[in-house]
Tab-separated table of C-alpha atoms and ligand atoms in Angstrom:
chain	number	residue	atom	x	y	z
A	23	MET	CA	95.021	67.342	77.002
A	24	THR	CA	94.323	65.910	80.458
A	25	ARG	CA	97.008	67.094	82.789
A	26	ARG	CA	97.726	65.552	86.172
A	27	ILE	CA	100.298	66.592	88.744
A	28	GLU	CA	101.606	63.403	90.267
A	29	LYS	CA	105.097	64.572	91.058
A	30	VAL	CA	106.485	68.048	91.609
A	31	ALA	CA	110.078	69.203	91.786
A	32	VAL	CA	111.300	72.160	93.779
A	33	ILE	CA	114.774	73.461	92.970
A	34	GLY	CA	116.152	75.485	95.872
A	35	SER	CA	115.433	74.510	99.478
A	36	GLY	CA	115.769	77.939	101.123
A	37	ILE	CA	113.009	79.874	102.827
A	38	MET	CA	110.669	79.769	99.856
A	39	GLY	CA	111.667	76.499	98.167
A	40	GLY	CA	111.466	74.624	101.465
A	41	GLY	CA	108.064	76.207	102.095
A	42	ILE	CA	106.742	75.255	98.652
A	43	ALA	CA	107.997	71.669	99.099
A	44	ALA	CA	106.287	71.490	102.518
A	45	LEU	CA	103.051	72.795	100.992
A	46	CYS	CA	103.093	70.272	98.132
A	47	ALA	CA	103.933	67.342	100.440
A	48	SER	CA	101.175	68.510	102.819
A	49	ALA	CA	98.805	68.244	99.843
A	50	GLY	CA	99.908	64.617	99.459
A	51	ILE	CA	101.998	65.135	96.332
A	52	LYS	CA	105.313	63.369	95.718
A	53	THR	CA	107.973	66.072	95.847
A	54	LEU	CA	111.561	66.047	94.649
A	55	LEU	CA	113.523	68.748	96.513
A	56	LEU	CA	116.937	69.639	95.083
A	57	ASP	CA	119.633	72.118	96.019
A	58	ILE	CA	123.282	72.691	95.184
A	59	ALA	CA	125.936	70.415	96.645
A	60	PRO	CA	128.118	72.442	99.048
A	61	PHE	CA	131.068	74.166	97.358
A	62	ASP	CA	133.408	73.285	100.224
A	63	LEU	CA	133.279	69.468	100.092
A	64	THR	CA	136.482	67.735	101.191
A	65	ASP	CA	137.935	65.062	98.891
A	66	ALA	CA	136.517	62.397	101.179
A	67	GLU	CA	133.059	63.984	100.961
A	68	LYS	CA	132.990	64.174	97.172
A	69	ASN	CA	131.537	60.652	96.924
A	70	ASP	CA	129.456	60.909	100.064
A	71	LYS	CA	125.797	61.431	99.172
A	72	LYS	CA	124.921	62.590	102.683
A	73	ALA	CA	127.569	65.313	102.567
A	74	LYS	CA	126.470	66.359	99.084
A	75	ASN	CA	122.872	66.661	100.292
A	76	ARG	CA	123.882	68.778	103.286
A	77	ILE	CA	122.268	71.977	102.020
A	78	VAL	CA	118.990	70.406	100.958
A	79	GLN	CA	118.799	68.421	104.205
A	80	ALA	CA	119.277	71.655	106.177
A	81	GLY	CA	116.516	73.233	104.074
A	82	LEU	CA	114.084	70.446	104.912
A	83	ASP	CA	115.095	70.438	108.595
A	84	ALA	CA	114.396	74.179	108.773
A	85	GLN	CA	110.877	73.580	107.451
A	86	LEU	CA	110.296	70.758	109.930
A	87	LYS	CA	111.259	73.111	112.768
A	88	ALA	CA	109.494	76.213	111.387
A	89	LYS	CA	107.218	78.206	113.659
A	90	PRO	CA	104.434	78.589	112.739
A	91	ALA	CA	104.538	75.071	111.287
A	92	ALA	CA	105.274	74.794	107.572
A	93	PHE	CA	103.693	71.352	107.230
A	94	MET	CA	99.954	71.024	107.714
A	95	ASN	CA	100.239	67.807	109.632
A	96	LYS	CA	102.873	66.952	112.250
A	97	ASN	CA	102.796	63.370	111.039
A	98	VAL	CA	103.320	64.259	107.401
A	99	ASP	CA	104.493	61.306	105.333
A	100	LEU	CA	108.108	62.348	104.796
A	101	THR	CA	108.601	59.558	102.275
A	102	LEU	CA	106.698	61.880	99.912
A	103	ILE	CA	109.773	64.137	99.864
A	104	GLU	CA	112.858	62.910	98.062
A	105	LEU	CA	115.992	64.956	98.634
A	106	GLY	CA	118.818	65.347	96.160
A	107	ASN	CA	121.518	67.644	94.850
A	108	LEU	CA	121.807	69.329	91.496
A	109	THR	CA	125.078	67.524	90.667
A	110	ASP	CA	123.919	63.913	91.081
A	111	ASP	CA	120.151	64.062	90.758
A	112	PHE	CA	119.426	66.529	87.970
A	113	ASP	CA	118.050	63.806	85.645
A	114	LYS	CA	115.382	62.969	88.226
A	115	LEU	CA	113.652	66.188	87.123
A	116	GLY	CA	112.715	64.283	83.946
A	117	ASP	CA	109.648	62.644	85.442
A	118	CYS	CA	108.219	65.681	87.242
A	119	ASP	CA	104.954	67.262	86.080
A	120	ILE	CA	105.669	70.723	87.448
A	121	ILE	CA	109.090	72.110	88.338
A	122	PHE	CA	109.360	75.104	90.673
A	123	GLU	CA	112.534	77.167	90.331
A	124	VAL	CA	113.158	78.746	93.738
A	125	ILE	CA	116.865	79.586	93.706
A	126	VAL	CA	118.742	82.839	94.366
A	127	GLU	CA	117.364	85.975	92.732
A	128	ASN	CA	120.040	86.166	90.045
A	129	LEU	CA	119.042	86.357	86.388
A	130	LYS	CA	122.152	84.630	84.995
A	131	ILE	CA	121.989	81.742	87.488
A	132	LYS	CA	118.289	81.238	86.747
A	133	GLN	CA	118.876	81.417	82.967
A	134	ASP	CA	121.644	78.787	83.199
A	135	LEU	CA	119.383	76.516	85.223
A	136	PHE	CA	116.543	76.796	82.665
A	137	ALA	CA	118.948	75.966	79.809
A	138	LYS	CA	119.988	72.767	81.632
A	139	LEU	CA	116.426	71.985	82.627
A	140	GLU	CA	115.198	72.157	79.056
A	141	LYS	CA	117.427	69.185	78.228
A	142	VAL	CA	115.946	66.848	80.856
A	143	MET	CA	112.340	67.900	81.464
A	144	LYS	CA	109.593	65.761	79.991
A	145	PRO	CA	107.498	67.196	77.168
A	146	GLY	CA	104.547	69.127	78.542
A	147	ALA	CA	105.976	69.632	82.052
A	148	ILE	CA	105.241	73.059	83.547
A	149	ILE	CA	108.152	75.214	84.716
A	150	ALA	CA	107.370	77.903	87.274
A	151	SER	CA	109.730	80.530	88.633
A	152	ASN	CA	109.139	82.006	92.097
A	153	THR	CA	111.120	85.149	91.253
A	154	SER	CA	110.119	88.250	93.180
A	155	GLY	CA	110.480	90.467	90.164
A	156	LEU	CA	112.747	89.309	87.338
A	157	PRO	CA	111.065	89.731	83.932
A	158	ILE	CA	109.723	86.503	82.455
A	159	SER	CA	110.954	87.464	78.993
A	160	GLN	CA	114.554	87.728	80.224
A	161	MET	CA	114.430	84.514	82.236
A	162	ALA	CA	113.164	82.585	79.179
A	163	GLU	CA	115.655	84.180	76.768
A	164	GLY	CA	117.215	81.559	74.490
A	165	ARG	CA	114.709	78.830	75.392
A	166	SER	CA	112.583	76.950	72.846
A	167	LYS	CA	109.003	77.775	71.907
A	168	ALA	CA	107.834	74.631	73.739
A	169	PHE	CA	109.648	75.734	76.905
A	170	LYS	CA	108.125	79.218	76.752
A	171	GLU	CA	104.636	77.767	76.274
A	172	HIS	CA	105.022	75.890	79.551
A	173	PHE	CA	106.844	78.599	81.495
A	174	LEU	CA	105.324	81.128	83.870
A	175	ILE	CA	105.908	82.860	87.196
A	176	LEU	CA	104.118	81.447	90.227
A	177	HIS	CA	104.986	83.858	93.008
A	178	PHE	CA	104.305	82.529	96.502
A	179	PHE	CA	104.640	84.818	99.518
A	180	ASN	CA	106.408	84.069	102.779
A	181	PRO	CA	105.412	82.096	104.838
A	182	VAL	CA	104.197	79.915	101.985
A	183	ARG	CA	101.690	77.874	103.953
A	184	TYR	CA	99.990	80.878	105.509
A	185	MET	CA	99.947	83.525	102.801
A	186	LYS	CA	96.863	82.926	100.723
A	187	ILE	CA	98.151	84.675	97.615
A	188	LEU	CA	99.608	82.992	94.561
A	189	GLU	CA	100.566	85.667	92.055
A	190	CYS	CA	100.617	84.243	88.537
A	191	ILE	CA	102.355	85.962	85.668
A	192	ALA	CA	102.212	84.547	82.171
A	193	GLY	CA	104.667	85.377	79.416
A	194	PRO	CA	103.510	86.336	75.928
A	195	GLU	CA	103.972	82.733	74.814
A	196	THR	CA	102.666	80.857	77.880
A	197	SER	CA	99.819	78.632	76.668
A	198	LYS	CA	96.273	79.307	77.827
A	199	GLU	CA	95.926	75.651	78.730
A	200	VAL	CA	98.863	75.967	81.179
A	201	CYS	CA	97.433	79.182	82.696
A	202	ASP	CA	93.960	77.690	83.137
A	203	PHE	CA	95.416	74.531	84.629
A	204	VAL	CA	97.705	76.216	87.200
A	205	SER	CA	94.891	78.558	88.314
A	206	LYS	CA	92.683	75.599	89.113
A	207	TRP	CA	95.484	73.472	90.586
A	208	GLY	CA	96.786	76.349	92.723
A	209	GLU	CA	93.330	76.992	94.131
A	210	GLN	CA	91.965	73.490	94.465
A	211	THR	CA	95.051	71.467	95.378
A	212	LEU	CA	97.285	74.009	97.101
A	213	GLY	CA	94.445	76.070	98.586
A	214	LYS	CA	95.776	79.387	97.280
A	215	GLY	CA	94.004	82.479	96.018
A	216	VAL	CA	95.204	83.129	92.507
A	217	VAL	CA	95.858	86.692	91.365
A	218	TRP	CA	96.893	87.258	87.756
A	219	GLY	CA	99.350	90.089	87.336
A	220	LYS	CA	101.487	91.326	84.496
A	221	ASP	CA	105.180	91.049	83.790
A	222	THR	CA	106.019	94.408	85.394
A	223	PRO	CA	108.577	95.152	88.144
A	224	ASN	CA	107.546	93.655	91.483
A	225	PHE	CA	104.186	92.521	90.077
A	226	ILE	CA	101.153	93.518	92.206
A	227	GLY	CA	101.583	92.766	95.924
A	228	ASN	CA	105.120	94.077	96.264
A	229	ARG	CA	104.553	97.034	93.925
A	230	ILE	CA	101.616	98.435	95.881
A	231	GLY	CA	102.736	97.170	99.293
A	232	VAL	CA	106.191	98.712	99.058
A	233	GLU	CA	104.739	102.007	97.802
A	234	LEU	CA	102.625	102.054	100.969
A	235	ILE	CA	105.591	101.245	103.200
A	236	CYS	CA	107.890	103.808	101.537
A	237	GLU	CA	105.216	106.508	101.845
A	238	ALA	CA	104.878	105.586	105.536
A	239	PHE	CA	108.670	106.026	105.930
A	240	LYS	CA	108.382	109.567	104.523
A	241	LEU	CA	105.531	110.472	106.883
A	242	ILE	CA	107.448	109.094	109.860
A	243	GLU	CA	110.475	111.148	108.812
A	244	LYS	CA	108.252	114.242	108.781
A	245	GLY	CA	107.261	113.421	112.356
A	246	LEU	CA	103.551	113.096	111.555
A	247	ILE	CA	103.105	110.163	113.919
A	248	THR	CA	105.170	107.758	116.036
A	249	ILE	CA	105.879	104.210	114.859
A	250	PRO	CA	103.844	102.482	117.606
A	251	GLU	CA	100.832	104.738	117.006
A	252	ALA	CA	101.034	104.192	113.232
A	253	ASP	CA	101.038	100.429	113.805
A	254	ALA	CA	98.179	100.636	116.293
A	255	LEU	CA	96.073	102.556	113.747
A	256	PHE	CA	96.954	100.261	110.852
A	257	GLY	CA	96.355	97.054	112.812
A	258	LYS	CA	92.824	96.039	113.707
A	259	PRO	CA	91.120	99.328	112.728
A	260	MET	CA	92.328	98.791	109.160
A	261	GLY	CA	91.612	95.068	109.085
A	262	MET	CA	95.303	94.239	109.161
A	263	PRO	CA	97.120	91.966	111.618
A	264	GLY	CA	98.861	93.609	114.583
A	265	THR	CA	102.173	93.742	112.668
A	266	ALA	CA	100.514	96.542	110.646
A	267	ILE	CA	103.198	98.494	108.734
A	268	PHE	CA	106.495	98.667	110.614
A	269	GLY	CA	106.039	95.286	112.300
A	270	LEU	CA	105.339	93.878	108.849
A	271	ALA	CA	108.509	95.439	107.426
A	272	ASP	CA	110.486	93.808	110.264
A	273	PHE	CA	108.774	90.497	109.526
A	274	VAL	CA	109.357	90.578	105.750
A	275	GLY	CA	112.898	91.881	106.222
A	276	ASN	CA	113.852	95.533	105.879
A	277	ASP	CA	116.647	94.458	103.518
A	278	THR	CA	114.006	92.967	101.215
A	279	ILE	CA	111.959	96.177	101.374
A	280	ASP	CA	115.116	98.154	100.592
A	281	HIS	CA	115.916	95.859	97.651
A	282	ILE	CA	112.405	96.202	96.193
A	283	ALA	CA	112.407	99.989	96.723
A	284	GLU	CA	115.783	100.399	94.986
A	285	ASN	CA	114.746	98.104	92.184
A	286	SER	CA	111.508	100.077	91.721
A	287	TYR	CA	113.384	103.391	91.639
A	288	GLU	CA	115.790	102.053	89.050
A	289	LEU	CA	113.249	100.381	86.765
A	290	LEU	CA	110.163	102.557	87.100
A	291	THR	CA	111.603	105.637	85.441
A	292	LYS	CA	108.196	106.920	84.271
A	293	ASP	CA	106.337	106.147	87.493
A	294	GLU	CA	104.671	109.288	88.848
A	295	TYR	CA	105.492	108.122	92.412
A	296	ARG	CA	109.118	107.246	91.642
A	297	GLU	CA	110.584	109.607	94.263
A	298	ILE	CA	108.723	107.749	96.992
A	299	TYR	CA	110.992	104.767	96.384
A	300	LYS	CA	114.024	106.843	97.452
A	301	THR	CA	114.008	105.797	101.086
A	302	PRO	CA	114.838	108.394	103.794
A	303	LYS	CA	118.171	108.703	105.562
A	304	PHE	CA	117.011	107.020	108.768
A	305	PHE	CA	116.123	103.903	106.755
A	306	LYS	CA	119.410	103.922	104.841
A	307	ASP	CA	121.189	104.171	108.202
A	308	MET	CA	119.211	101.144	109.380
A	309	MET	CA	120.428	99.213	106.327
A	310	GLU	CA	124.019	100.200	107.067
A	311	LYS	CA	123.633	98.880	110.588
A	312	LYS	CA	121.996	95.711	109.220
A	313	MET	CA	118.787	96.384	111.137
A	314	TYR	CA	116.851	94.000	108.932
A	315	GLY	CA	114.121	93.180	111.449
A	316	ASN	CA	113.171	89.820	112.929
A	317	LYS	CA	116.004	88.021	111.142
A	318	THR	CA	118.660	90.209	112.807
A	319	LYS	CA	117.725	89.631	116.413
A	320	GLU	CA	120.568	91.612	118.034
A	321	ALA	CA	120.295	94.657	115.785
A	322	GLY	CA	116.493	94.497	115.525
A	323	GLY	CA	114.664	96.652	113.015
A	324	PHE	CA	111.889	99.122	113.707
A	325	TYR	CA	111.406	97.139	116.873
A	326	LEU	CA	113.946	95.424	119.085
A	327	SER	CA	112.813	92.662	121.418
A	328	GLY	CA	114.871	90.698	123.881
A	329	LYS	CA	115.491	89.832	127.476
A	330	THR	CA	117.374	91.871	130.091
A	331	PRO	CA	120.260	90.147	131.974
A	332	ASP	CA	117.764	89.362	134.749
A	333	GLY	CA	115.438	87.582	132.303
A	334	LYS	CA	112.757	90.258	131.828
A	335	LYS	CA	111.304	90.594	128.329
A	336	PHE	CA	111.574	94.004	126.714
A	337	LYS	CA	110.507	95.631	123.461
A	338	LYS	CA	111.889	98.921	122.178
A	339	VAL	CA	111.131	100.985	119.131
A	340	LEU	CA	113.317	102.914	116.718
A	341	ASP	CA	113.581	106.657	117.186
A	342	PRO	CA	113.999	107.785	113.546
A	343	LYS	CA	115.608	111.069	114.691
A	344	THR	CA	118.528	109.418	116.499
A	345	GLY	CA	118.559	105.891	115.028
A	346	ALA	CA	118.498	104.426	118.545
A	347	HIS	CA	115.948	102.047	120.013
A	348	ILE	CA	114.011	103.661	122.831
A	349	ASP	CA	111.552	102.408	125.432
A	350	PHE	CA	107.863	102.747	124.698
A	351	ASP	CA	104.706	101.836	126.496
A	352	MET	CA	103.546	98.612	124.883
A	353	LYS	CA	100.175	98.895	126.607
A	354	ALA	CA	99.543	102.495	125.550
A	355	THR	CA	96.067	103.204	124.213
A	356	TYR	CA	95.372	105.757	121.523
A	357	PRO	CA	92.054	107.674	121.611
A	358	LEU	CA	91.382	107.171	117.891
A	359	VAL	CA	92.081	103.433	118.075
A	360	GLU	CA	89.776	103.200	121.107
A	361	ALA	CA	87.069	105.146	119.248
A	362	THR	CA	87.050	102.583	116.419
A	363	LYS	CA	85.772	99.982	118.875
A	364	ASP	CA	82.366	101.703	118.667
A	365	PHE	CA	82.045	100.686	115.028
A	366	LYS	CA	80.994	97.239	113.933
A	367	THR	CA	82.490	96.788	110.501
A	368	THR	CA	86.060	97.276	109.384
A	369	GLY	CA	84.814	99.633	106.680
A	370	GLU	CA	83.258	101.915	109.306
A	371	LYS	CA	86.376	101.762	111.485
A	372	MET	CA	88.542	102.662	108.498
A	373	LYS	CA	86.361	105.588	107.506
A	374	HIS	CA	86.531	106.956	111.051
A	375	VAL	CA	90.323	106.741	111.112
A	376	PHE	CA	90.533	108.187	107.609
A	377	LYS	CA	88.462	111.230	108.582
A	378	ASN	CA	90.317	111.902	111.816
A	379	ASN	CA	93.980	111.191	111.218
A	380	GLU	CA	96.284	112.916	108.769
A	381	PHE	CA	98.831	110.084	108.625
A	382	ALA	CA	96.167	107.500	107.779
A	383	ARG	CA	94.473	109.817	105.293
A	384	THR	CA	97.682	110.662	103.461
A	385	LEU	CA	98.893	107.070	103.378
A	386	LEU	CA	95.643	105.499	102.232
A	387	SER	CA	94.924	108.205	99.660
A	388	SER	CA	98.384	107.777	98.241
A	389	MET	CA	98.010	104.002	98.006
A	390	CYS	CA	94.532	104.145	96.495
A	391	VAL	CA	95.488	106.711	93.862
A	392	TYR	CA	98.673	104.813	93.065
A	393	SER	CA	96.707	101.570	92.719
A	394	ALA	CA	94.059	103.103	90.506
A	395	ASN	CA	96.729	104.601	88.280
A	396	ARG	CA	98.366	101.190	87.848
A	397	ILE	CA	95.415	99.896	85.771
A	398	PRO	CA	96.019	98.536	83.170
A	399	GLU	CA	99.804	98.665	83.716
A	400	ILE	CA	100.108	95.930	86.373
A	401	ALA	CA	96.669	94.283	86.230
A	402	ASP	CA	93.563	94.498	84.106
A	403	THR	CA	91.188	95.530	86.869
A	404	LEU	CA	91.179	96.820	90.450
A	405	VAL	CA	89.924	93.410	91.563
A	406	GLU	CA	93.390	91.868	91.123
A	407	ILE	CA	94.970	94.711	93.111
A	408	ASP	CA	92.353	94.387	95.843
A	409	ASN	CA	92.892	90.643	96.008
A	410	GLY	CA	96.654	91.093	95.935
A	411	MET	CA	96.477	93.441	98.935
A	412	LYS	CA	93.963	91.312	100.767
A	413	MET	CA	95.775	88.026	100.311
A	414	GLY	CA	99.355	89.235	100.021
A	415	LEU	CA	99.536	91.972	102.637
A	416	CYS	CA	96.982	90.496	104.998
A	417	MET	CA	94.636	93.391	104.546
A	418	GLY	CA	91.478	91.836	105.872
A	419	ILE	CA	89.278	94.102	103.878
A	420	ARG	CA	89.027	95.545	100.452
A	421	THR	CA	90.894	98.721	101.068
A	422	ILE	CA	90.191	100.526	97.871
A	423	ARG	CA	86.474	99.861	97.963
A	424	ASN	CA	86.165	100.935	101.570
A	425	VAL	CA	88.045	104.161	101.241
A	426	GLY	CA	86.737	105.283	97.897
A	427	GLN	CA	87.418	104.740	94.261
A	428	SER	CA	88.449	108.092	92.872
A	429	ARG	CA	91.038	108.029	90.180
A	430	THR	CA	93.089	111.201	89.950
B	501	NAD	P1	117.102	81.615	100.000
B	501	NAD	O1	118.399	82.330	100.051
B	501	NAD	O2	116.463	81.207	101.274
B	501	NAD	O3	117.262	80.316	99.093
B	501	NAD	C1	117.928	80.346	97.854
B	501	NAD	C2	118.317	78.951	97.469
B	501	NAD	O4	119.086	79.020	96.251
B	501	NAD	C3	119.210	78.281	98.520
B	501	NAD	O5	118.644	77.029	98.833
B	501	NAD	C4	120.555	78.160	97.818
B	501	NAD	O6	121.277	77.010	98.197
B	501	NAD	C5	120.163	78.107	96.364
B	501	NAD	N1	121.267	78.515	95.488
B	501	NAD	C6	122.239	79.394	95.769
B	501	NAD	N2	123.076	79.500	94.721
B	501	NAD	C7	122.601	78.666	93.776
B	501	NAD	C8	123.049	78.320	92.463
B	501	NAD	N3	124.147	78.861	91.938
B	501	NAD	N4	122.320	77.414	91.765
B	501	NAD	C9	121.214	76.864	92.293
B	501	NAD	N5	120.757	77.148	93.543
B	501	NAD	C10	121.440	78.042	94.262
B	501	NAD	O7	116.139	82.529	99.132
B	501	NAD	P2	114.557	82.575	99.094
B	501	NAD	O8	114.110	83.700	99.945
B	501	NAD	O9	113.996	81.227	99.292
B	501	NAD	O10	114.343	83.059	97.588
B	501	NAD	C11	114.291	82.161	96.497
B	501	NAD	C12	113.515	82.811	95.372
B	501	NAD	O11	112.202	83.140	95.836
B	501	NAD	C13	114.130	84.112	94.865
B	501	NAD	O12	113.913	84.208	93.487
B	501	NAD	C14	113.340	85.177	95.636
B	501	NAD	O13	113.317	86.401	94.956
B	501	NAD	C15	111.964	84.541	95.635
B	501	NAD	N6	111.053	84.996	96.703
B	501	NAD	C16	111.483	85.220	97.980
B	501	NAD	C17	110.571	85.609	98.952
B	501	NAD	C18	110.977	85.837	100.390
B	501	NAD	O14	110.205	86.447	101.148
B	501	NAD	N7	112.122	85.362	100.836
B	501	NAD	C19	109.207	85.775	98.624
B	501	NAD	C20	108.803	85.509	97.312
B	501	NAD	C21	109.731	85.137	96.356
């Protein structure tokens, strides 16, 4: 069968759906973007298409304003994107070659959508869910054999345009032809790096990444290192961007980290690291105070940035002992970070930090052992985990190979 993607559909125009639509349109593909009609329409608005498309329009507008830019070209041909709502325009899904489901992370709502979708989609169309962790078998429950053969998870990371990774998870019945096709299409047309994972909780990137973050929480609670020093060590010296660990948690959303950690604790009952997913009190307190990170500007997260009444910029950091944000020296230098500048390669820098810092040693050892022990549970080889970390958590280097490969 010769498959061509001439038109895609994206259902859900939130952070991820909007981002996927922007990516597809940037690749020159006709894109149908749908979302729910608002629940609070007045009687007068019930026949007003503009009012019914309010949510999807807001989704597109958010992408047009996104910083960094979600579209690859400022002058993107917006006629490539057709907006609609799920009440009036559902049948338009019938001529789409691939349909991305990018709606709220709720199994029942997704299952209901797939049941409706099965009635209108054209034979052979691919259906891809962007779920962060719902099992493929449960999402496809009750669907036909043909549906299941064309159904898989294509998990983009946020921000969609910039995160290289595309985690692909096939179900037991997904056809090989569909898997081979999406791998090639994802890489060649969307410019992504494909990583095949398995249908296990939180797949690869989030499973390993959140283990690392939760372990870091424990070490911070023990007082092994301060948050700014931990981030300084795990930035450039480790081949990661400056957001490192705690800045990254603020960027992703501490509520999302909390959700993944809780979900892991609940589902991974036989996981030898299960207790790590029980986050410490200071983090639970942060969740109570809605300190979700960059998205909660006033409350902040691990960091709090803002301007004083006289217009001066400030940045504070969380003191895990008191739960308050305190001043810190943003220009502080750390001897070990400075020492890494003498080494040329990231591998050498990492080894130096590993040898000389207990926090880094404990954290990296824990992540490497955890990763090694996840084969073949979450992936067939370490290569997928390495690629997942490299492309999904911005680790600029192959962590496991640089630090060592012992399996304990
Ligand atoms: P979001 O809240 O930004 O968007 C969710 C969309 O679902 C909204 O457009 C909303 O209008 C729509 N929606 C709400 N109720 C609906 C219903 N009953 N029927 C149909 N649509 C409905 O969420 P998001 O972050 O874009 O997440 C969407 C999916 O992507 C989820 O499955 C999430 O787990 C996954 N995901 C999120 C991220 C992330 O970092 N945010 C990363 C990877 C995957």
